[in-house]
Amino acid sequence: MNFNSRRGFIHRIIAGGVGLGLLPSTFLACSAEEKTGVNHLPVYKEVDICVLGGSCTGVFAAIRAARLGAQVAIVEKQNAFGGVATNALVNVWHSPYDTEFQKQIIAGLTLETMERLSQRNAVVVRDKSPSSYFSFNSQELKMELDELVVENEVHPFLHTLFSEPWLDQDGELAGVIVDNKSGRGIIKAKYFIDATGDGDLCVRLGLESYTRELLQPPTMCAHLEEWDLSEFEGILKEHGAEFNIPGGFAWGVTLPSAKTFMLAGTRVYGADCSQADELTKAEMEGRRQVRAIMDMMRKYSPQKKSALVALPSCIGVRETRHIKCLYQVSDDDAMNGKRFDDAIANGSYVLDLHHQDKPGITFKYLDGTEEYIKPGYPAEKGRWRPETPTNPTFYQVPLRSIIPPKHKNLMVAGRMLDAGSIAFSGIRVMVNMNQLGEAAGVTSYLALHQNQPIARVDCQEVRETLKKGGSLIL
């Protein structure tokens, strides 16, 4: 299914100045004087820091700020925390080591959470596996995140949808309007972390954002029984077209202490999931593709044993809009392992480009090699950089890339960070996003404690505080 015509239609409407509810042209913050009745809304909570978005990125931001002494609220639209790791069923976190497995580069709440899950036999560790170092039970992770939120006295708002920013008399961001089963109300805070994935708070404040023409496409995962991945790839190559299954990239792992297999084998082309209509269609198309995969296997698998046992509550979105921040991580920065004085995250995951304009995926490795892979076909190998005596073994993300230039009390944390397309293809994975969340939580706390704008917080103090809290700062 292709959404390019729909996207063009939406863009033409925006250009013509016609508002359609949640389109960017109408993302306007409101004050009590601007909208009738807003000043009569109940205040659900007043806190120091409000985190919008309850993925692991958002939860880790909230926990790090709370552990330092801040009063924190976290707002999540679904019924559980964890985002892609839980609600989208993506139960793999990548290696916490550099590409040569000589140096540990990630610790903090990523390792703390995995250690907690290990006490319940809910995680498997694969030493020296770059792409599936940790595989875990997503349902166990939901409950572990609940416990972390409660233990650290973070105030949770589940089933709560962010609607729009709320500004004070001076035009400063002072709260967020939310909707839940209790109705519409305001959560007031001194500082805010946008961990919505799509940068919803930032966009509705009118901050500058950008969306690439070729977004990395989303994937609908599934839990299956009696699944043979290699058999599936062979059948997909021969019969995928018959069932209108797009050529993409298939991978998956078996859940710890179970026989259930998590398959990521779908691809929805042309969908910008920051747009309501396209997100709806992407969810339905993703489920259609899962059913098509099952129908194909029922027809052509000699064993015919595979069974679908669970679908996620949301499609796995790789990329939508990005928020313009004080610095954009360039492709060269990531590909050449540039070191930053204000680095707050380290990553070694391969730069992988999920294509919109052709099947398969391209891996660009830090040693200068690359390969193009599509299911059922041999890899096409080459080099993107001539051989060199030494190669970088990890890349970094600077603090500046998650600080928007406007609104002194606002940060972003997650895949909406400011990064080039190739750089983003590696940075976007969860172990890296987890670190961005922790950095946002620490930075917001320091700004609160010092009563100053986010951008004026000393980056070295951020790094030192992260280190004291268990992060690896290099």
XYZ file of C-alpha atoms in Angstrom:
474
model
C 0.000 0.000 0.000
C 1.375 3.394 -0.980
C 0.506 6.611 0.812
C 2.385 9.083 -1.388
C -0.778 10.406 -3.034
C -2.374 10.897 0.393
C 0.719 12.713 1.674
C 0.719 15.024 -1.337
C -2.955 15.825 -0.740
C -2.267 16.708 2.887
C 0.715 18.875 1.963
C -1.374 20.789 -0.597
C -4.038 21.474 2.024
C -1.419 22.738 4.463
C 0.103 24.976 1.802
C -3.364 26.373 1.105
C -3.870 27.278 4.743
C -6.801 24.966 5.407
C -6.877 23.472 8.935
C -7.742 19.813 9.467
C -7.798 19.266 13.207
C -4.411 17.676 13.959
C -2.485 18.954 10.958
C 0.655 21.024 11.641
C -1.031 24.248 10.457
C -3.309 24.126 13.489
C -0.813 23.013 16.132
C -1.185 26.156 18.227
C -0.554 26.462 21.957
C -3.315 28.013 23.991
C -3.502 30.240 27.035
C -6.421 30.716 29.376
C -7.437 33.919 27.560
C -7.384 32.404 24.075
C -9.873 29.551 24.472
C -13.192 29.692 26.245
C -13.306 27.333 29.175
C -9.607 26.495 29.314
C -9.179 28.520 32.494
C -11.860 26.347 34.096
C -10.099 23.054 33.379
C -9.062 21.099 36.469
C -5.368 20.823 37.278
C -4.649 17.111 37.470
C -1.144 17.499 38.840
C 1.570 20.092 39.485
C 5.116 18.756 39.269
C 8.650 19.857 38.607
C 9.070 17.883 35.371
C 6.469 16.429 33.019
C 7.458 13.701 30.546
C 5.184 13.144 27.559
C 5.489 9.600 26.217
C 5.956 6.416 28.217
C 8.387 4.444 26.081
C 11.521 3.198 27.814
C 13.062 6.494 26.697
C 10.398 8.467 28.532
C 10.330 6.195 31.581
C 14.108 6.367 31.936
C 13.998 10.169 31.661
C 11.408 10.283 34.434
C 13.312 7.874 36.674
C 16.647 9.666 36.386
C 15.033 13.011 37.248
C 13.085 11.482 40.141
C 16.165 9.796 41.588
C 17.822 13.203 41.751
C 14.930 14.612 43.747
C 12.483 16.059 41.217
C 8.727 15.555 41.357
C 7.893 13.942 38.028
C 4.767 12.990 36.082
C 4.746 10.798 32.978
C 1.948 10.717 30.401
C 1.339 7.667 28.190
C -1.519 7.201 25.702
C -1.570 3.399 25.907
C -2.248 1.066 28.841
C 1.398 0.213 29.567
C 4.865 1.702 29.511
C 7.653 0.572 27.191
C 6.630 1.816 23.759
C 8.093 -0.210 20.905
C 9.766 -2.642 23.339
C 6.433 -3.693 24.840
C 3.409 -2.451 22.911
C 4.984 -3.103 19.498
C 6.534 -6.450 20.661
C 10.109 -5.564 19.563
C 11.875 -7.582 22.250
C 15.517 -7.108 21.249
C 18.089 -4.621 22.528
C 21.443 -4.288 20.833
C 24.945 -4.692 22.176
C 26.216 -2.483 25.028
C 29.777 -2.960 23.708
C 31.731 -1.401 20.875
C 31.883 -3.137 17.504
C 34.940 -5.184 18.537
C 33.458 -6.186 21.932
C 36.539 -4.768 23.618
C 34.937 -1.849 25.459
C 31.592 -1.498 27.194
C 29.930 1.715 26.003
C 26.385 1.500 27.476
C 25.233 0.941 31.065
C 22.713 2.933 33.116
C 19.064 1.960 33.190
C 19.414 -0.243 30.122
C 21.556 -2.723 32.038
C 19.688 -2.197 35.311
C 16.403 -3.142 33.635
C 17.873 -6.204 31.946
C 19.398 -7.325 35.247
C 15.996 -7.019 36.925
C 14.379 -9.100 34.172
C 17.083 -11.726 34.498
C 15.860 -12.418 38.047
C 12.629 -13.662 36.438
C 14.265 -15.655 33.646
C 12.763 -13.127 31.262
C 15.884 -12.188 29.310
C 18.513 -14.026 27.265
C 22.007 -12.583 26.788
C 23.911 -13.494 23.632
C 27.536 -12.589 24.173
C 29.178 -10.868 21.200
C 25.928 -10.588 19.280
C 25.823 -7.027 17.927
C 22.162 -6.970 16.902
C 20.430 -9.209 19.463
C 22.562 -9.047 22.582
C 19.466 -8.957 24.813
C 16.176 -10.647 23.965
C 13.442 -10.354 26.559
C 9.806 -11.037 27.299
C 7.928 -7.853 26.400
C 5.082 -8.652 28.798
C 7.487 -9.064 31.714
C 9.082 -5.749 30.752
C 5.705 -3.998 31.020
C 5.427 -5.071 34.650
C 9.066 -4.247 35.406
C 8.582 -0.709 34.136
C 5.474 -0.386 36.319
C 7.591 -1.303 39.337
C 10.358 1.128 38.394
C 7.858 3.967 38.039
C 6.240 3.179 41.413
C 9.543 2.612 43.247
C 10.854 5.981 42.120
C 7.610 7.806 43.002
C 6.956 9.005 39.465
C 3.283 9.943 39.038
C 1.900 7.890 36.116
C -0.896 8.864 33.735
C -1.824 5.871 31.548
C -4.630 5.964 28.980
C -3.938 9.708 28.811
C -3.632 11.567 25.527
C -1.686 14.803 25.197
C -3.822 17.413 23.438
C -2.029 20.762 23.379
C 0.431 22.979 25.251
C -0.776 25.446 27.864
C 1.031 28.783 28.139
C 1.160 31.208 31.052
C 0.481 34.947 30.924
C 4.000 35.584 29.596
C 3.651 33.080 26.769
C 5.910 30.520 28.441
C 5.190 26.793 28.403
C 3.619 26.084 31.796
C 1.481 23.003 31.295
C -0.007 20.455 28.953
C -3.683 19.815 28.313
C -4.512 16.111 28.398
C -7.591 13.952 27.911
C -8.370 10.727 29.768
C -11.264 8.886 31.437
C -11.625 11.717 33.955
C -12.096 14.243 31.148
C -9.889 17.113 30.047
C -7.417 18.699 32.428
C -4.028 20.346 32.793
C -0.743 18.987 34.108
C 1.431 21.897 35.182
C 5.221 21.692 35.382
C 8.343 23.795 35.369
C 10.168 21.684 32.751
C 8.984 19.354 29.995
C 10.474 16.422 28.103
C 8.872 15.553 24.761
C 9.326 11.781 24.431
C 6.315 11.263 22.156
C 8.433 9.897 19.296
C 6.800 12.262 16.814
C 7.691 15.467 18.663
C 4.012 16.244 19.260
C 4.571 18.826 21.994
C 7.295 20.603 20.020
C 5.259 20.743 16.826
C 2.153 22.006 18.592
C 4.306 24.739 20.106
C 5.277 25.769 16.571
C 8.912 24.658 16.774
C 10.757 23.987 13.532
C 10.652 20.383 12.350
C 11.408 18.437 9.190
C 10.231 15.201 7.618
C 12.330 13.324 5.089
C 10.880 12.383 1.720
C 11.943 8.745 2.166
C 11.070 7.824 5.747
C 12.242 4.504 7.131
C 9.046 2.390 6.840
C 7.205 0.971 9.872
C 6.848 -2.744 10.654
C 4.016 -4.701 12.251
C 5.442 -7.508 14.400
C 3.678 -10.684 15.502
C 4.021 -13.555 17.978
C 3.947 -16.974 16.310
C 4.200 -20.607 17.337
C 6.194 -23.282 15.465
C 7.933 -20.721 13.266
C 10.854 -21.467 10.943
C 12.420 -18.200 9.772
C 14.615 -19.733 7.072
C 11.649 -21.623 5.605
C 9.603 -18.420 5.642
C 12.274 -16.471 3.747
C 12.405 -19.098 1.013
C 8.632 -19.231 0.630
C 8.422 -15.432 0.688
C 10.874 -15.183 -2.204
C 8.819 -17.574 -4.330
C 5.261 -16.670 -3.376
C 5.240 -13.269 -1.658
C 3.883 -11.472 -4.728
C 0.870 -13.795 -4.860
C -0.222 -12.509 -1.449
C 0.851 -8.894 -2.015
C 3.547 -9.101 0.653
C 6.098 -6.301 0.070
C 9.766 -7.157 -0.250
C 11.435 -5.948 2.905
C 13.585 -7.486 5.578
C 12.606 -10.303 7.940
C 14.130 -11.081 11.311
C 13.050 -12.302 14.720
C 13.888 -14.142 17.942
C 12.309 -16.695 20.249
C 11.034 -15.351 23.578
C 13.013 -16.404 26.666
C 11.752 -19.599 28.345
C 9.075 -19.986 25.668
C 8.441 -21.442 22.224
C 6.893 -18.260 20.887
C 8.728 -16.522 18.043
C 8.628 -12.755 17.509
C 8.618 -12.069 13.762
C 9.339 -8.670 12.251
C 8.536 -9.509 8.647
C 6.226 -6.791 7.337
C 6.867 -3.394 5.810
C 4.400 -0.578 5.148
C 5.701 1.669 2.416
C 4.990 5.369 2.075
C 3.367 5.945 5.486
C 4.078 9.030 7.584
C 2.799 7.814 10.938
C 2.829 11.310 12.431
C -0.367 11.904 10.405
C -3.527 10.419 11.906
C -5.017 9.071 8.697
C -1.765 7.504 7.535
C -1.117 5.953 10.948
C -4.572 4.358 10.866
C -3.983 2.940 7.396
C -0.496 1.734 8.365
C -1.870 -0.186 11.361
C -4.480 -1.900 9.191
C -2.074 -2.587 6.346
C 0.425 -4.064 8.811
C -2.190 -6.477 10.107
C -3.225 -7.333 6.547
C 0.380 -8.256 5.787
C 0.591 -10.479 8.879
C -2.558 -12.303 7.769
C -1.153 -12.594 4.234
C 2.033 -14.133 5.655
C -0.012 -16.687 7.578
C -2.141 -17.499 4.522
C 1.011 -17.939 2.442
C 2.564 -20.284 4.991
C -0.659 -22.292 5.333
C -0.635 -22.829 1.589
C 3.038 -23.487 0.905
C 4.717 -24.680 4.137
C 5.150 -28.475 4.147
C 4.739 -28.487 7.946
C 1.736 -26.140 8.107
C 2.170 -25.890 11.895
C 2.650 -22.161 12.372
C -0.010 -20.332 14.384
C -0.553 -16.651 15.067
C -0.875 -16.068 18.820
C -0.585 -12.293 19.325
C -0.468 -8.953 17.531
C 0.962 -5.744 18.995
C -1.172 -2.870 20.222
C 0.712 -0.530 17.880
C 2.816 -0.759 14.749
C 6.583 -0.335 15.155
C 7.363 3.142 13.825
C 10.977 3.774 12.843
C 10.823 7.399 11.756
C 8.500 10.352 11.355
C 9.331 14.003 11.900
C 12.513 15.407 13.450
C 12.770 18.492 15.652
C 15.372 21.098 14.703
C 17.741 21.378 17.663
C 20.947 23.231 18.501
C 22.990 20.673 16.541
C 22.266 18.074 13.877
C 24.243 14.839 14.095
C 25.557 14.541 10.551
C 26.023 11.341 8.583
C 29.777 11.929 8.681
C 29.658 12.323 12.463
C 28.184 8.855 12.907
C 29.964 7.042 10.068
C 33.347 8.268 11.248
C 32.714 7.977 14.985
C 33.128 11.653 15.825
C 33.694 12.318 19.530
C 31.801 15.175 21.198
C 32.659 17.180 24.303
C 28.974 17.088 25.224
C 28.384 13.430 24.338
C 25.585 11.859 26.379
C 25.086 8.591 24.471
C 27.247 5.981 22.756
C 26.191 3.458 20.127
C 27.697 0.685 18.048
C 24.646 -0.611 16.202
C 25.211 -0.803 12.460
C 23.832 2.047 10.361
C 20.923 0.275 8.691
C 18.752 1.899 6.066
C 15.300 0.381 5.620
C 14.490 1.527 2.109
C 11.287 3.132 0.853
C 12.237 2.973 -2.825
C 13.353 -0.659 -3.089
C 13.087 -3.966 -1.190
C 15.501 -4.920 1.551
C 17.941 -3.086 3.759
C 21.455 -1.659 3.478
C 23.916 -2.092 6.354
C 26.792 0.394 6.603
C 29.412 -0.758 9.089
C 31.892 1.474 10.921
C 34.798 -0.473 9.382
C 33.846 0.924 5.975
C 32.109 -2.164 4.588
C 28.475 -2.374 3.534
C 25.988 -4.968 2.366
C 22.561 -4.896 0.781
C 20.209 -7.693 1.859
C 16.717 -8.765 0.883
C 15.009 -11.979 2.006
C 15.876 -15.083 0.004
C 18.764 -13.511 -1.917
C 22.536 -13.500 -1.286
C 23.975 -10.329 0.229
C 25.556 -7.771 -2.095
C 28.768 -6.678 -0.403
C 31.020 -3.690 -0.982
C 32.626 -0.692 0.710
C 31.355 2.787 1.410
C 34.833 3.942 2.531
C 38.291 2.800 1.361
C 40.226 0.612 3.783
C 41.986 2.498 6.571
C 44.549 1.397 9.196
C 42.053 1.965 12.005
C 38.307 2.326 12.227
C 35.930 3.806 14.791
C 34.226 1.242 17.009
C 31.307 3.382 18.196
C 29.606 6.717 17.554
C 28.228 9.345 19.911
C 25.205 11.594 20.317
C 25.750 15.130 21.663
C 23.472 16.807 24.176
C 22.882 19.683 21.752
C 20.986 17.384 19.365
C 18.082 17.030 21.838
C 17.759 20.704 22.873
C 15.405 22.811 20.713
C 16.430 26.478 20.332
C 13.092 27.789 21.631
C 11.351 27.397 24.997
C 13.918 27.413 27.785
C 12.188 24.603 29.710
C 11.811 21.996 26.947
C 13.864 19.031 25.719
C 13.246 16.165 23.319
C 14.160 12.539 23.942
C 13.718 9.859 21.310
C 13.658 9.276 17.581
C 12.656 12.891 16.821
C 16.216 14.020 17.612
C 18.063 16.159 15.054
C 20.115 13.780 12.882
C 21.004 13.081 9.251
C 19.341 10.148 7.505
C 22.286 7.719 7.690
C 23.263 8.804 11.206
C 19.675 8.354 12.335
C 19.515 4.837 10.897
C 21.853 3.649 13.652
C 21.133 6.094 16.451
C 17.382 5.340 16.402
C 17.583 1.912 18.101
C 16.327 1.503 21.655
C 19.598 1.130 23.575
C 20.619 4.514 22.170
C 17.228 6.130 22.755
C 17.343 4.880 26.358
C 20.473 6.959 26.896
C 18.860 10.051 25.396
C 16.035 9.667 27.883
C 18.409 9.445 30.824
C 20.293 12.516 29.611
C 17.076 14.503 29.205
C 15.992 13.587 32.724
C 19.317 14.607 34.247
C 19.577 17.842 32.246
C 16.043 18.874 33.137
C 16.706 18.232 36.814
C 19.895 20.321 36.763
C 18.071 23.177 35.020
C 15.345 22.941 37.664
C 17.824 22.818 40.529
C 19.765 25.781 39.156
C 16.660 27.678 38.019
C 17.990 28.314 34.550
C 17.192 27.487 30.913
C 17.992 24.021 29.598
C 20.528 25.367 27.092
C 22.579 27.012 29.856
C 23.158 23.860 31.868
C 26.847 22.916 31.880
C 27.202 19.853 29.660
C 30.117 18.596 31.747
C 27.909 18.682 34.839
C 25.313 16.675 32.904
C 27.932 14.106 31.941
C 29.272 13.874 35.478
C 25.793 13.474 36.955
C 24.952 10.773 34.417
C 28.158 8.967 35.342
C 27.343 9.111 39.050
C 23.951 7.620 38.267
C 25.422 4.590 36.508
C 25.803 5.718 32.897
C 28.980 5.114 30.927
C 30.369 8.476 29.824
C 33.279 8.359 27.352
